[in-house]
Amino acid sequence: VNTINDNPVGHTNRDQPGGNYIVIDHLNGETSILAHLKKGSIIVAIGDLVFKGQEVGQAGNSGASDMPHVHYQLQGTSGQLGGLGLPIQFLNYYEDDIRVERGEPVKGQEVRKN
């Protein structure tokens, strides 16, 4: 989905919860969902192969989001929004301004790359 308008900061669009989003099939029984992307920013299409570090879209404020960010969720192969999330290991990032070599962020933490 790449056509949902971004919300003004502080407002949400509950009619389209994920806003602009992509689903990546890892071909191992898991899928990734990146949601709330900026309208028109998704640069991959169904069937494209994606690789580590490749840009796929830009952070936005679409859907059930009240501030710009990217919602990332790893889950089983359903590929549907709202699926049961799986634990995710991230490497070399900052969690609430504290450097973490390897970890699993939890809800409510601010995470940014190293």
Tab-separated table of C-alpha atoms in Angstrom:
chain	number	residue	atom	x	y	z
A	1	VAL	CA	0.000	0.000	0.000
A	2	ASN	CA	1.564	3.311	-1.080
A	3	THR	CA	-1.342	5.776	-1.526
A	4	ILE	CA	-2.522	6.650	2.001
A	5	ASN	CA	-2.087	10.312	2.939
A	6	ASP	CA	0.218	11.154	5.825
A	7	ASN	CA	-1.545	12.461	8.927
A	8	PRO	CA	-0.953	15.839	10.500
A	9	VAL	CA	1.134	15.324	13.662
A	10	GLY	CA	-1.167	14.433	16.554
A	11	HIS	CA	-3.893	12.913	14.327
A	12	THR	CA	-4.457	9.307	13.238
A	13	ASN	CA	-6.291	7.457	10.481
A	14	ARG	CA	-7.983	4.485	12.180
A	15	ASP	CA	-9.703	3.469	8.908
A	16	GLN	CA	-6.370	2.265	7.477
A	17	PRO	CA	-4.358	1.134	10.540
A	18	GLY	CA	-1.100	0.239	8.779
A	19	GLY	CA	-1.173	3.204	6.459
A	20	ASN	CA	1.367	2.704	3.701
A	21	TYR	CA	3.129	-0.585	4.326
A	22	ILE	CA	5.107	-3.414	2.797
A	23	VAL	CA	5.358	-7.103	3.653
A	24	ILE	CA	8.669	-8.911	3.123
A	25	ASP	CA	8.596	-12.715	2.964
A	26	HIS	CA	11.866	-14.072	4.384
A	27	LEU	CA	11.185	-17.487	2.788
A	28	ASN	CA	11.840	-19.173	6.144
A	29	GLY	CA	8.391	-19.100	7.725
A	30	GLU	CA	8.678	-15.450	8.788
A	31	THR	CA	7.541	-12.146	7.298
A	32	SER	CA	8.447	-8.563	8.133
A	33	ILE	CA	5.975	-5.716	8.005
A	34	LEU	CA	7.096	-2.094	7.759
A	35	ALA	CA	4.145	0.234	8.322
A	36	HIS	CA	3.248	3.948	8.556
A	37	LEU	CA	5.515	4.740	5.611
A	38	LYS	CA	5.361	8.070	3.782
A	39	LYS	CA	2.850	8.283	0.927
A	40	GLY	CA	4.487	7.523	-2.407
A	41	SER	CA	7.849	6.598	-0.885
A	42	ILE	CA	7.741	2.810	-1.327
A	43	ILE	CA	10.215	1.877	-4.072
A	44	VAL	CA	9.800	-1.914	-4.151
A	45	ALA	CA	7.028	-3.917	-5.783
A	46	ILE	CA	5.418	-7.315	-5.316
A	47	GLY	CA	7.887	-10.010	-6.331
A	48	ASP	CA	11.026	-7.867	-5.930
A	49	LEU	CA	13.951	-9.354	-4.025
A	50	VAL	CA	15.223	-7.106	-1.233
A	51	PHE	CA	18.649	-7.188	0.344
A	52	LYS	CA	20.194	-6.146	3.655
A	53	GLY	CA	20.677	-2.376	3.696
A	54	GLN	CA	18.456	-1.712	0.684
A	55	GLU	CA	16.102	1.265	0.888
A	56	VAL	CA	12.479	0.166	0.509
A	57	GLY	CA	10.590	3.299	1.587
A	58	GLN	CA	10.682	6.295	3.918
A	59	ALA	CA	9.386	6.848	7.433
A	60	GLY	CA	6.017	8.550	7.443
A	61	ASN	CA	2.928	9.231	9.475
A	62	SER	CA	0.222	7.271	7.664
A	63	GLY	CA	-2.487	5.094	9.185
A	64	ALA	CA	-2.939	4.685	12.943
A	65	SER	CA	0.097	6.846	13.677
A	66	ASP	CA	0.210	10.264	15.320
A	67	MET	CA	3.904	11.016	14.711
A	68	PRO	CA	6.378	10.084	11.943
A	69	HIS	CA	8.059	6.727	12.491
A	70	VAL	CA	8.410	3.251	11.007
A	71	HIS	CA	6.623	0.362	12.666
A	72	TYR	CA	8.626	-2.834	12.127
A	73	GLN	CA	7.177	-6.200	13.037
A	74	LEU	CA	8.555	-9.694	12.494
A	75	GLN	CA	5.886	-12.389	12.460
A	76	GLY	CA	4.854	-15.742	11.002
A	77	THR	CA	4.053	-16.103	7.317
A	78	SER	CA	0.497	-14.739	7.448
A	79	GLY	CA	1.650	-11.427	5.983
A	80	GLN	CA	-1.366	-9.728	7.544
A	81	LEU	CA	-1.273	-6.633	9.736
A	82	GLY	CA	-2.072	-7.400	13.350
A	83	GLY	CA	-0.405	-10.832	13.338
A	84	LEU	CA	1.401	-12.195	16.375
A	85	GLY	CA	4.849	-10.633	16.545
A	86	LEU	CA	8.031	-12.639	17.042
A	87	PRO	CA	11.080	-11.547	19.085
A	88	ILE	CA	13.591	-9.578	17.017
A	89	GLN	CA	17.335	-9.320	17.561
A	90	PHE	CA	18.957	-6.044	16.485
A	91	LEU	CA	22.703	-5.362	16.296
A	92	ASN	CA	24.622	-2.173	17.116
A	93	TYR	CA	21.882	0.344	17.870
A	94	TYR	CA	20.935	2.956	20.449
A	95	GLU	CA	18.038	2.276	22.798
A	96	ASP	CA	16.967	5.423	24.654
A	97	ASP	CA	20.451	6.858	23.880
A	98	ILE	CA	22.294	3.834	25.341
A	99	ARG	CA	24.414	1.825	22.876
A	100	VAL	CA	23.409	-1.827	22.604
A	101	GLU	CA	25.542	-4.403	20.733
A	102	ARG	CA	22.740	-6.981	20.485
A	103	GLY	CA	19.281	-6.835	21.978
A	104	GLU	CA	15.504	-6.938	21.751
A	105	PRO	CA	13.867	-3.520	22.173
A	106	VAL	CA	10.550	-3.451	23.995
A	107	LYS	CA	7.468	-1.280	23.519
A	108	GLY	CA	7.936	2.368	24.340
A	109	GLN	CA	11.680	2.590	23.750
A	110	GLU	CA	13.194	4.966	21.239
A	111	VAL	CA	15.547	3.055	18.943
A	112	ARG	CA	17.931	4.509	16.382
A	113	LYS	CA	20.811	3.139	14.376
A	114	ASN	CA	24.438	3.442	15.427
